Coordinates of C-alpha atoms in Angstrom, one line a residue:
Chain A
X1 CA -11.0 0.4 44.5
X2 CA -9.0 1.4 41.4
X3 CA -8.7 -2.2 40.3
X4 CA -12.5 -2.3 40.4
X5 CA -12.9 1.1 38.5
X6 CA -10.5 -0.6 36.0
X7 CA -12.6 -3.8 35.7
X8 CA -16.0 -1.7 34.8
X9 CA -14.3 0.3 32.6
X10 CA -13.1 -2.8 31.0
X11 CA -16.8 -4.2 31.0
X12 CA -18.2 -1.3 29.4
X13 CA -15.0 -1.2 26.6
X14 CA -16.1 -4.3 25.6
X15 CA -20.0 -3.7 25.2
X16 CA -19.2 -0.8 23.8
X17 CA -17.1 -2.6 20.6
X18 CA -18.9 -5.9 20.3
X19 CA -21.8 -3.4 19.4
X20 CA -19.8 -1.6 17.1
X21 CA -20.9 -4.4 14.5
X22 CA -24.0 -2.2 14.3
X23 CA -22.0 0.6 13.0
X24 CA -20.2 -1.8 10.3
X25 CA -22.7 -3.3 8.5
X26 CA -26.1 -4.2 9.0
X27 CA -28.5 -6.6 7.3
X28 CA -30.4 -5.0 4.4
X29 CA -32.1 -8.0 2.3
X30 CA -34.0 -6.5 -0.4
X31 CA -36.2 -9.5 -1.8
X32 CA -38.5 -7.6 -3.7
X33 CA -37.3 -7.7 -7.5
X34 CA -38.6 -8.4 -11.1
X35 CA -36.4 -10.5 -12.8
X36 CA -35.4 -10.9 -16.6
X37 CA -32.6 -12.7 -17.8
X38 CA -30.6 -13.6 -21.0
X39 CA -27.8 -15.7 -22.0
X40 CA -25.3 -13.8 -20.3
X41 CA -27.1 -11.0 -17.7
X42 CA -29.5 -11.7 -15.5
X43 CA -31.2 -8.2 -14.3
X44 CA -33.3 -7.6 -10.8
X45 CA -35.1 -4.2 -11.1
X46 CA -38.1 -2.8 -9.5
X47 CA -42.1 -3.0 -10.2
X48 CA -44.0 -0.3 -11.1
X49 CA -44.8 1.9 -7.9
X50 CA -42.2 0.4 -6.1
X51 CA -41.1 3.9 -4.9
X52 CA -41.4 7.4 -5.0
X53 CA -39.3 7.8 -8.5
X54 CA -39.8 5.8 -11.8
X55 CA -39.1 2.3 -11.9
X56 CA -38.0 0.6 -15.5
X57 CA -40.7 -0.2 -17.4
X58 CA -40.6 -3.6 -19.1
X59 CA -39.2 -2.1 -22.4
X60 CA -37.1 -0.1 -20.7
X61 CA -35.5 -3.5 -18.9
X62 CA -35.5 -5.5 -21.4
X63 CA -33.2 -2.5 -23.4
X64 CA -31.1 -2.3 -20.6
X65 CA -30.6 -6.2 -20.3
X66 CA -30.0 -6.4 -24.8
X67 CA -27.5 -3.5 -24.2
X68 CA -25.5 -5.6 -21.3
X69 CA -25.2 -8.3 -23.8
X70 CA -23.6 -6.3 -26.1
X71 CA -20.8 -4.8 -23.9
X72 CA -20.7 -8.2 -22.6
X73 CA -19.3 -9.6 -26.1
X74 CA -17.3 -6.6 -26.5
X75 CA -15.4 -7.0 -22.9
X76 CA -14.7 -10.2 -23.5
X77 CA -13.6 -9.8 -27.2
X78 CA -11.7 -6.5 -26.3
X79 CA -9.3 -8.1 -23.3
X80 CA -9.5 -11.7 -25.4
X81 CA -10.9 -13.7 -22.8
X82 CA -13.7 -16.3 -22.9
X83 CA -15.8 -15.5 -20.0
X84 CA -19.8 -17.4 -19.9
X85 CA -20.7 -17.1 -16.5
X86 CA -23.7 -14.8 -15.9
X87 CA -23.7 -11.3 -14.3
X88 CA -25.9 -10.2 -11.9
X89 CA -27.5 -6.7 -12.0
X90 CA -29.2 -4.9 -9.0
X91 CA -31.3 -1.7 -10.8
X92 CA -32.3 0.5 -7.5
X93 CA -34.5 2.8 -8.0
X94 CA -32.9 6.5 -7.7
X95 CA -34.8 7.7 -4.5
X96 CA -33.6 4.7 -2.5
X97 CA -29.9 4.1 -4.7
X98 CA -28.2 6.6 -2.2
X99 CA -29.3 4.8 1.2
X100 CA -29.0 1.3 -0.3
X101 CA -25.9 1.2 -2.3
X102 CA -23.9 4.4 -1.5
X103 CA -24.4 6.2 -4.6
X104 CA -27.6 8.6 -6.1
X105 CA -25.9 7.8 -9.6
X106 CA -24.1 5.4 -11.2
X107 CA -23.0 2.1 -9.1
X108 CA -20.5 -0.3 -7.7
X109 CA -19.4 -4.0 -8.4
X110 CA -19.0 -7.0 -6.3
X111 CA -16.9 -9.1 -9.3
X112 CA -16.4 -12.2 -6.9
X113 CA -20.3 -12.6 -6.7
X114 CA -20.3 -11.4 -10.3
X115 CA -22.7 -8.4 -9.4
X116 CA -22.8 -5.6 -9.3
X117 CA -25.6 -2.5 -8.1
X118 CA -26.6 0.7 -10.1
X119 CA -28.9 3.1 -9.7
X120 CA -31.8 3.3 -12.8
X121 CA -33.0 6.8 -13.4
X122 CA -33.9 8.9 -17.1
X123 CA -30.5 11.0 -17.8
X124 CA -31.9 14.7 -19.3
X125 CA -28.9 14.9 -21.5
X126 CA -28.9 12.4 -25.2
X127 CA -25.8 10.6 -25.4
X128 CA -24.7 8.0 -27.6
X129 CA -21.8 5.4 -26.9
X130 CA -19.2 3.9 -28.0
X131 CA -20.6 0.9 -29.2
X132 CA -23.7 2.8 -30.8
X133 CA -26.0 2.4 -27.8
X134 CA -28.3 5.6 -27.9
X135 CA -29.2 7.4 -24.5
X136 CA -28.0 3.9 -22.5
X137 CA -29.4 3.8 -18.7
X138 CA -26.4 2.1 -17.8
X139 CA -23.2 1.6 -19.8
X140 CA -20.3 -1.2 -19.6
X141 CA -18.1 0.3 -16.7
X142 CA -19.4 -1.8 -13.8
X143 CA -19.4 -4.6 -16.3
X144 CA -15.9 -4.3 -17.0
X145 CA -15.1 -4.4 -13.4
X146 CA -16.7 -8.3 -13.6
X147 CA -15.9 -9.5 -16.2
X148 CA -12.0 -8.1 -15.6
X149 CA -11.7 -9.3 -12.3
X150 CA -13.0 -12.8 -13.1
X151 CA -10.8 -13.3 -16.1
X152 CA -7.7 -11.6 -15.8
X153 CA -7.6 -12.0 -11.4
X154 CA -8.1 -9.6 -8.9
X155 CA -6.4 -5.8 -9.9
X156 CA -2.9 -4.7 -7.7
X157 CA -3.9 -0.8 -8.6
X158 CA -6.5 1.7 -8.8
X159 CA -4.8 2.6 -12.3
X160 CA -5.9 -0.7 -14.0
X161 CA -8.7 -1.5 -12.4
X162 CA -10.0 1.9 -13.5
X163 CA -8.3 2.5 -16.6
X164 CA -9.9 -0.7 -18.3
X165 CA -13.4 0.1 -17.1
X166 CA -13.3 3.9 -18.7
X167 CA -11.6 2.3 -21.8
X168 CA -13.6 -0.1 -22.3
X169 CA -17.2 1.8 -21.4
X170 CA -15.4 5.2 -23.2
X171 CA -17.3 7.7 -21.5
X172 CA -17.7 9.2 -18.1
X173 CA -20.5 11.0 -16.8
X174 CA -21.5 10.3 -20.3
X175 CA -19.2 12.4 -22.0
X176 CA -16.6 10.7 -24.7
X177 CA -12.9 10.3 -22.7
X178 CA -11.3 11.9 -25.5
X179 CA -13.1 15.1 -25.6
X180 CA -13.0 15.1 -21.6
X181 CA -9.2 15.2 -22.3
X182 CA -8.7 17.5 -25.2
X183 CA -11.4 19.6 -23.0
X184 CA -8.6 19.4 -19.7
X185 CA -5.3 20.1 -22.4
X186 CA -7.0 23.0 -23.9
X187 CA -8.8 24.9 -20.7
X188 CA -7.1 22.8 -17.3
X189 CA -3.7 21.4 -18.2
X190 CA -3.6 20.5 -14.4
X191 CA -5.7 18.1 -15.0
X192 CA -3.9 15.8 -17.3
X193 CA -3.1 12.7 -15.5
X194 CA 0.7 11.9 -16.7
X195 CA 1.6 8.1 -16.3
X196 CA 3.5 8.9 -13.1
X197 CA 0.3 10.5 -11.2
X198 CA -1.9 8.0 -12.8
X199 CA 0.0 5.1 -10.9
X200 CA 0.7 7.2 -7.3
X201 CA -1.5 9.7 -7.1
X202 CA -4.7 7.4 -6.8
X203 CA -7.1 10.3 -4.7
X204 CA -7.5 12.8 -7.5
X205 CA -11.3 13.5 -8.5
X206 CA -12.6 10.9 -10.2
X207 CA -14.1 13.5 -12.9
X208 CA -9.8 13.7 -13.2
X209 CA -9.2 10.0 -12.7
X210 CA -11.2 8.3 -14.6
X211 CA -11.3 9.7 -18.2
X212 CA -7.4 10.2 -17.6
X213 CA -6.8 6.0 -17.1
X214 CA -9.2 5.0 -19.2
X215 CA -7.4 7.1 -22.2
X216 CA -3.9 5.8 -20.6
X217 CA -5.3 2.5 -20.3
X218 CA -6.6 2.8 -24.3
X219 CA -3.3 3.7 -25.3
X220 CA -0.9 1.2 -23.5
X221 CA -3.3 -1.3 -25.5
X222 CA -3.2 -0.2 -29.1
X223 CA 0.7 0.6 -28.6
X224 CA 1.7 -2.8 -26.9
X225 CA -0.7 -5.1 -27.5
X226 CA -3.6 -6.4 -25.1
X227 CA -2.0 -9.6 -24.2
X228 CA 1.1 -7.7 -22.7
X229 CA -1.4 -5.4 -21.1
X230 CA -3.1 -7.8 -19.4
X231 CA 0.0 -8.9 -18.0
X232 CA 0.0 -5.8 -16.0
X233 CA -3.4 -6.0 -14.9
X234 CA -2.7 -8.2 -11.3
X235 CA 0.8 -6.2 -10.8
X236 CA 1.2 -4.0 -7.7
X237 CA 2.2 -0.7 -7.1
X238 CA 5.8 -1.1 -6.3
X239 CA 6.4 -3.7 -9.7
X240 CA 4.2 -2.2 -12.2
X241 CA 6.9 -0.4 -13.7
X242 CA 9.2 -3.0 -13.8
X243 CA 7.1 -5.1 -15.0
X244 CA 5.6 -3.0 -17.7
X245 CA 9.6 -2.5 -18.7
X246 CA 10.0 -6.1 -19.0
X247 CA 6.9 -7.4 -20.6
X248 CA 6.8 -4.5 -23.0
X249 CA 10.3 -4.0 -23.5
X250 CA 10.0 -0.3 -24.0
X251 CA 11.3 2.3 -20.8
X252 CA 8.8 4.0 -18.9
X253 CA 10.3 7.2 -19.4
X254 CA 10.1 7.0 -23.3
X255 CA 6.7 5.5 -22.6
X256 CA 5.9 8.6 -20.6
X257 CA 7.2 11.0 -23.5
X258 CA 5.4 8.8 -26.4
X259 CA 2.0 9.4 -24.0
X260 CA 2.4 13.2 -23.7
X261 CA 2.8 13.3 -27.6
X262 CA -0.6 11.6 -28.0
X263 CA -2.4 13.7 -25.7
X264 CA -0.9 16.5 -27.8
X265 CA -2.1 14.9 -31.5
X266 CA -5.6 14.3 -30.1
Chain B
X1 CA -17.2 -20.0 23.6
X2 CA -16.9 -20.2 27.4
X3 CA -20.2 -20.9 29.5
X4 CA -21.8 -21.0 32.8
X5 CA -19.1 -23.4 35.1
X6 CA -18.5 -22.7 38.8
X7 CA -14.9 -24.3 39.2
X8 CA -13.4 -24.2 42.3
X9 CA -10.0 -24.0 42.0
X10 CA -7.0 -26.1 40.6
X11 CA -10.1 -28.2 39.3
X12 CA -11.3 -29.2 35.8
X13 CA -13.8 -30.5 33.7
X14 CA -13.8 -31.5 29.6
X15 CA -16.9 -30.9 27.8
X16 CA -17.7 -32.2 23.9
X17 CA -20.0 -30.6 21.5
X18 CA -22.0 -31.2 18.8
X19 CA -23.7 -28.7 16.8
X20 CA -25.3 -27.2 13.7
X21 CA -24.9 -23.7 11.9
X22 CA -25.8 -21.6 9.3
X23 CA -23.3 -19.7 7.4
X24 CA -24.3 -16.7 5.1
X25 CA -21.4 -14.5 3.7
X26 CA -23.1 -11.2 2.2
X27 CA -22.5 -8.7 -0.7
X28 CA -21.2 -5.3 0.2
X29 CA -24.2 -3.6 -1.5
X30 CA -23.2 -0.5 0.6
X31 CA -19.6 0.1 0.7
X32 CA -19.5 3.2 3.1
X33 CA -19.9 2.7 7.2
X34 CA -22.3 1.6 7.8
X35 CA -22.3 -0.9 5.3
X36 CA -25.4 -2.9 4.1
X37 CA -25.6 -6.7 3.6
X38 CA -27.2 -7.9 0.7
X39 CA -28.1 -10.1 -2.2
X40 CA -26.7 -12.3 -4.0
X41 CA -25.1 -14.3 -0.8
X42 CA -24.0 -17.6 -0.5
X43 CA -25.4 -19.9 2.4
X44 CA -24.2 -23.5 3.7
X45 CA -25.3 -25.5 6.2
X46 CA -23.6 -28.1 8.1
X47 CA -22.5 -29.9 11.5
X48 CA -19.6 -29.1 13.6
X49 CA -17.8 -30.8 16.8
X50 CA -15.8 -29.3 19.4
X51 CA -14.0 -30.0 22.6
X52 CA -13.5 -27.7 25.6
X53 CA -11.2 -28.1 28.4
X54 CA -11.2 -25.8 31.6
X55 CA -9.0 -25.7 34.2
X56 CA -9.7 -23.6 37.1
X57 CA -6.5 -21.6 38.9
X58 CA -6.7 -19.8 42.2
X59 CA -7.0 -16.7 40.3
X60 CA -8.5 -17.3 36.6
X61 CA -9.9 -19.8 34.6
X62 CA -8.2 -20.8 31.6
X63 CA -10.2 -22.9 28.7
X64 CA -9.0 -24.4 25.6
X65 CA -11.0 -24.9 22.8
X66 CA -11.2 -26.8 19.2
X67 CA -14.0 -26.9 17.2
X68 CA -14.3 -28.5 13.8
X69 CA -16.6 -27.9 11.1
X70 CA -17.6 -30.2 8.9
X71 CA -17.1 -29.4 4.6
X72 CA -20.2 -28.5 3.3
X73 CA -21.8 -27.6 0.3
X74 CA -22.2 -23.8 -0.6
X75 CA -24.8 -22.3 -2.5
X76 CA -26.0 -18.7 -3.8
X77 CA -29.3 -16.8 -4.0
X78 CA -30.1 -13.6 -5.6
X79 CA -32.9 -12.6 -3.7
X80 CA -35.6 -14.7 -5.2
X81 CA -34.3 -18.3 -4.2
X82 CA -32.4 -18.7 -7.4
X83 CA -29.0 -19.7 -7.6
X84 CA -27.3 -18.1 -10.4
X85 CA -24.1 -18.2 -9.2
X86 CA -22.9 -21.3 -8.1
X87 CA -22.3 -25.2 -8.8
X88 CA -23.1 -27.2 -5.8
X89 CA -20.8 -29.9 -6.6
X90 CA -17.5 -28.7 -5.8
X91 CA -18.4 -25.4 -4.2
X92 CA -17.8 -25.9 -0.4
X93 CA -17.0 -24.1 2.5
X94 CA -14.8 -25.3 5.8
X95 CA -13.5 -24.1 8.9
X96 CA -11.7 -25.0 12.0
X97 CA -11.0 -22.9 15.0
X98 CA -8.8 -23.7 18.3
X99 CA -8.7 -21.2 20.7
X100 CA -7.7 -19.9 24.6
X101 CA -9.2 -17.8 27.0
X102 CA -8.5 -16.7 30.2
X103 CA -11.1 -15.6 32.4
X104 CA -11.4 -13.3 35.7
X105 CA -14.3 -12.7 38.3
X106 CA -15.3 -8.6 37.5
X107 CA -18.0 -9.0 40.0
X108 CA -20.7 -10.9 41.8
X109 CA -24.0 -10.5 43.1
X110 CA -26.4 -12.6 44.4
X111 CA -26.6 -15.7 41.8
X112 CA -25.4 -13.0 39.3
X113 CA -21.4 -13.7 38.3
X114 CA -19.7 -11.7 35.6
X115 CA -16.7 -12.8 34.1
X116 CA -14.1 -10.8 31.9
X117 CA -11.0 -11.9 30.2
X118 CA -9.4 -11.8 26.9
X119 CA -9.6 -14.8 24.1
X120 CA -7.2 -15.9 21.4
X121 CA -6.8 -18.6 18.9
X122 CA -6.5 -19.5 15.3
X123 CA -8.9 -19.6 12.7
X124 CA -8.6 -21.7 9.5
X125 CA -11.4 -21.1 6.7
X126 CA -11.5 -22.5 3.1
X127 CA -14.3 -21.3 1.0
X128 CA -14.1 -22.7 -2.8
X129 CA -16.7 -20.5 -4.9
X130 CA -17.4 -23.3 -8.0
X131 CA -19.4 -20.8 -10.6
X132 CA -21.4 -22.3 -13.4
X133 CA -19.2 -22.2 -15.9
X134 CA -16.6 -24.2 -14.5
X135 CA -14.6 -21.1 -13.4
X136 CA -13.5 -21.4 -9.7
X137 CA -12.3 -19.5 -6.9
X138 CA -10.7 -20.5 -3.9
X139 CA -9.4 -18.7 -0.7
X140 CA -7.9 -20.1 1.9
X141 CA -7.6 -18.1 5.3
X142 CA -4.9 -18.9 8.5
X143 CA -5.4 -16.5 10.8
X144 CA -4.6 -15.3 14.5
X145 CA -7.5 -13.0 16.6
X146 CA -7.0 -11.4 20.0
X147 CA -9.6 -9.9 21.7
X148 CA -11.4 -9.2 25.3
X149 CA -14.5 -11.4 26.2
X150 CA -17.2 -10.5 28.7
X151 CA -19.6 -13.3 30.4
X152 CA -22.2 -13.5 32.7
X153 CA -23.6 -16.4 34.7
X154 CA -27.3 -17.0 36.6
X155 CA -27.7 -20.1 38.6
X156 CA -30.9 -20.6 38.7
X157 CA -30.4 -23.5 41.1
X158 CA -28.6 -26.4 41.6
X159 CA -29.3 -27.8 38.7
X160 CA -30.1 -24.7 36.2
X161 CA -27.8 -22.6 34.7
X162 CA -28.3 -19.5 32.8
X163 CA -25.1 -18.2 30.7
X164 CA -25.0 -15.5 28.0
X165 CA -21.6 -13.7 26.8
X166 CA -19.7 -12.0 24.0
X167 CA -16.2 -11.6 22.4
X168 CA -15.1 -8.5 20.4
X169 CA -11.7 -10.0 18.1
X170 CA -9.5 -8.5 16.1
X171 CA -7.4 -10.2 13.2
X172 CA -4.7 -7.9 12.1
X173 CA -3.1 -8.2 8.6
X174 CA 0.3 -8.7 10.4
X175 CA -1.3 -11.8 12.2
X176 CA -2.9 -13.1 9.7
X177 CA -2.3 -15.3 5.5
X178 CA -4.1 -15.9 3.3
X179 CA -4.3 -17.5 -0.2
X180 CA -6.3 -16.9 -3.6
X181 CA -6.3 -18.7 -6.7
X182 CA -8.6 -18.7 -9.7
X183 CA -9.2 -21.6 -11.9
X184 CA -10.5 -21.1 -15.7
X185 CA -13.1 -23.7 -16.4
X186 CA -10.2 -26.5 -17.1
X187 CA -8.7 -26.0 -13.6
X188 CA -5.8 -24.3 -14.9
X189 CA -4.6 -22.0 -12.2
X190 CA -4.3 -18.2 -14.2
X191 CA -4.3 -16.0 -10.9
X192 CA -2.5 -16.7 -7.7
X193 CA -1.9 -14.5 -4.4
X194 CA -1.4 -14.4 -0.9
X195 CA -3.4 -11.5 1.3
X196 CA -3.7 -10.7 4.5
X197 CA -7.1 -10.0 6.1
X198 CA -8.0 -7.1 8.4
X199 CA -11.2 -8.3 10.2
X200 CA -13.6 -7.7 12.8
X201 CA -15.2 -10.6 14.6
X202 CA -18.6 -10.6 17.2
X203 CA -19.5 -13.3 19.0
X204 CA -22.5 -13.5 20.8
X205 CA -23.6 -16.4 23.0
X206 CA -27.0 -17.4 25.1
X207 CA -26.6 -21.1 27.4
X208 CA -29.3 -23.2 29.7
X209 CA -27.5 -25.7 31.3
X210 CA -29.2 -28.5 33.0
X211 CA -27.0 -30.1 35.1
X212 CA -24.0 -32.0 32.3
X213 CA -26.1 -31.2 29.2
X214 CA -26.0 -27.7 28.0
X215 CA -27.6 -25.7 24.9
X216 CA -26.0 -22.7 23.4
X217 CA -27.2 -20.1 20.5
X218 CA -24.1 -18.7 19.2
X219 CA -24.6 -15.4 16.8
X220 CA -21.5 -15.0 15.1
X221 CA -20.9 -12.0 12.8
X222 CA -17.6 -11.0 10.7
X223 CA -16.8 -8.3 8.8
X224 CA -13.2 -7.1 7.0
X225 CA -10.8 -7.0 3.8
X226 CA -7.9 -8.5 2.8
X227 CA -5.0 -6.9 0.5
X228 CA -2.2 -8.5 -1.2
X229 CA 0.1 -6.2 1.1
X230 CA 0.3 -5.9 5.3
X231 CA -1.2 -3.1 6.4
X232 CA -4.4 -1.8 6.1
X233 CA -4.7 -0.6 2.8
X234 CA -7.6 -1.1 0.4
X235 CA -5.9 -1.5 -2.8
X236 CA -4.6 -4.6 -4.3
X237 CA -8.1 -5.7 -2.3
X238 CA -8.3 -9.2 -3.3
X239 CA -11.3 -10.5 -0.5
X240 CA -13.3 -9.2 1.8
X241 CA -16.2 -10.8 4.5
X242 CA -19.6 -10.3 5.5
X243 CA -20.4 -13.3 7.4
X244 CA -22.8 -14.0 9.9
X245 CA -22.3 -18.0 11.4
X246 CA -25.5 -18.8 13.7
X247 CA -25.1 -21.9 15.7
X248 CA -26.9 -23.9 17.7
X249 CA -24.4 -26.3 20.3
X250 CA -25.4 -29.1 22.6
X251 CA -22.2 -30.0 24.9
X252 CA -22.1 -32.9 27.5
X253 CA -19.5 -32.5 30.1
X254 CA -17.4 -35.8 31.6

């Protein structure tokens, strides 16, 4: 009798996880796009009325799509790699971002199917960036994360992955990293990311995370060189030191010190 | 995949297979649970042939399995039946798959039988992602799964059989290699790196038989990650699988 009770129990284990699939993914083919392209970007966003909340209007794309071509030049001539295969771009509509991709603002990448997803709505606050783009719906960060992965290989840590997106894109929640910084020295020490935290400490805020690696990530560039840099890109965890010792030839404690002293001059 | 064969015992039977599937691997356009499948994927389509062998013991049955797929030609869309993505020359995808399962009576009634048991094998997938520009990817996957296995069986009569049945398998990272490289657009190799994959595998099967000739839909779906270190940890993520493999099977038995 108990070796019956066993065998049902068994039987209802396994219906219960082969329909576990439901709760990992499920199918959610979204065919309905405009499409623009250029030499480098292709972009999918939505028609008019497509949803409760604005979708781009055809100026509006086709700024969005010029803009993408610039950061695309300036990826690939920042990290010096040739890079001509074209990125994808998935423009959700903000009311239906959240449920499709994860996110009510900003986005996430897919570098292996050179894609990536962001959500398009009108930001209330005027910005410029780095490269002169004024009030851009999306900047370079998810670009980056392409265009890095694809040239340089697959990241080994959270600290370059991230720190050459917020470099190279220079802002975050569209605010320039370097005032975010000299904002955190001046009024929350506690969060400035020292090189240490910035390699194990990976779960801090991303409001703390980001502009932190992309300043560190700036400044390991301009003092060592980008080639040597990008050497450290695919390292993991456990060698990135080492490796940053022997490729750079400088200690990471004197790095550490020379780092603190820039976040002081800033 | 195991279907609909009353054995009686210390008896056996071989049965080959032909088929044809479809396989789709999907973006993560939702990374949190649950995740959503979506555009751009990448699609192949292609013939496979297998070869069961079941051997019936006084207690379970025990079935081996290979099945062979043949390389095929992978392509992208992006949601609008435009392939921005890939070259078909050169991009392919191929997999192989031999296997064991052990199966037990859980109960009977009628012309009703239910079978459970557990299932095992190896997997080997290669999947060579040939972009436009010349750039390439390829990963190549050796990997163990474990898992239990649940079938049920109506005979219809003598010479009907009705069959459906699924597996639930795990492939741990400790189980399991892998190997990435990337190419640049003169095939020099400028990124290298084993991984191991943490994946989740459904299988789910439906069977008529009619007498030796049977016809099986297989839906088979796959989900997981793979880091550059064992465990389970997400970064140094290097690939990752969204793949749904639907099949359709015609097996003749001797």
């Amino acid at each position: 009798m108990k070796h019956k009770i066993l065998k049902y129990y068994f039987c209802l284990l396994v219906i219960t996880i082969s329909s576990c699939t439901d709760f990992i993914a499920e199918k959610d083919l979204q065919p309905e796009w405009e499409v623009i392209e250029s030499n480098r970007i292709v972009l999918h966003y939505r028609s008019p009325g497509f949803s409760n909340e604005a979708s781009p209007t055809i100026d509006e794309a086709y700024f969005i799509l010029h803009n993408q071509e610039l950061y695309y030049r300036a990826v690939c001539d920042s990290i010096n790699r040739d890079y001509s295969d074209r990125v994808l771009i998935y423009l959700f509509n903000s009311d239906e971002a959240d449920e499709r991709t994860g996110t009510a603002s900003g986005g996430h990448s897919i570098p292996k199917l050179n894609a990536f997803y962001f959500s398009f709505f009108h930001h209330p606050r005027e910005y410029t960036d780095k490269y002169g783009v004024e009030k851009p719906f999306l900047g370079a960060h998810e670009l980056v994360h392409v265009i890095t992965h694809q040239t340089l290989g697959y990241p080994g840590t959270r600290l370059m992955s991230e720190g050459y997106a917020n470099w190279l894109d220079g802002s975050y929640a569209r605010y320039d990293i370097p005032d975010i910084i000299i904002s955190y020295r001046n009024n929350n020490p506690e969060k400035i990311m020292n090189p240490d935290e910035l390699l194990n400490d990976t779960d801090r805020d991303e409001s703390v995370y980001y502009p932190n690696a992309g300043l560190f990530t700036g400044f390991l560039v301009n003092t060592y060189g980008i080639e040597n840099i990008n050497r450290l890109f695919n390292c993991g965890r456990g060698d990135l030191i080492s490796d940053f010792e022997n490729i750079c030839y400088d200690s990471w404690v004197d790095m550490t010190e020379k780092y603190s002293a820039y976040i002081e001059d800033l | 995949m195991v279907n609909g064969q009353e054995l009686s015992a210390d008896s056996s039977l071989i049965r080959f297979k032909t088929g044809f599937s479809e396989y789709m691997s999907y973006s993560q356009v939702k990374r949190s649970f649950p995740m959503n499948m979506g555009y751009p994927l990448l699609y192949a389509r292609t013939a496979s042939l297998g070869v069961e062998y079941m051997r019936q013991g006084k207690k379970a049955g025990h079935i081996f399995n290979g099945e062979i797929f043949i390389p095929s030609a992978l392509n992208s869309d992006n949601g609008t039946g435009s392939d921005f993505l890939l070259q078909e020359e050169g991009s392919y995808w191929f997999r192989s798959d031999a296997g064991y399962r052990m199966r037990m009576s859980l109960m009977r009634t009628g012309d009703l039988r239910i079978y459970h048991g557990i299932a095992t094998g190896m997997l080997f997938e290669q999947r060579k992602l040939n972009y436009q520009s010349s750039d390439s990817e390829i990963t190549t996957d050796l990997n163990i799964y474990l898992g239990p296995s649940l079938q049920a069986v109506f005979t219809v009569n003598e010479d009907w059989q009705l069959s459906g049945g699924f597996d639930a398998l795990f492939y741990l990272p400790y189980l399991n290699y892998g190997k990435i490289s990337k190419m640049d657009m003169s095939a020099n190799e400028f990124y290298s790196t084993s991984y191991h994959g943490f994946y989740y595998q459904t299988s789910f099967s439906f069977s008529v038989r009619y007498r030796r000739l049977m016809l099986t839909l297989i839906k088979n779906d796959m989900a997981g990650y793979a880091s550059q270190q064992y465990g389970f940890d997400k970064e140094g993520m290097v690939h990752f699988k969204l793949d749904r493999i639907c099949s359709v099977k015609l097996s003749l038995e001797l």
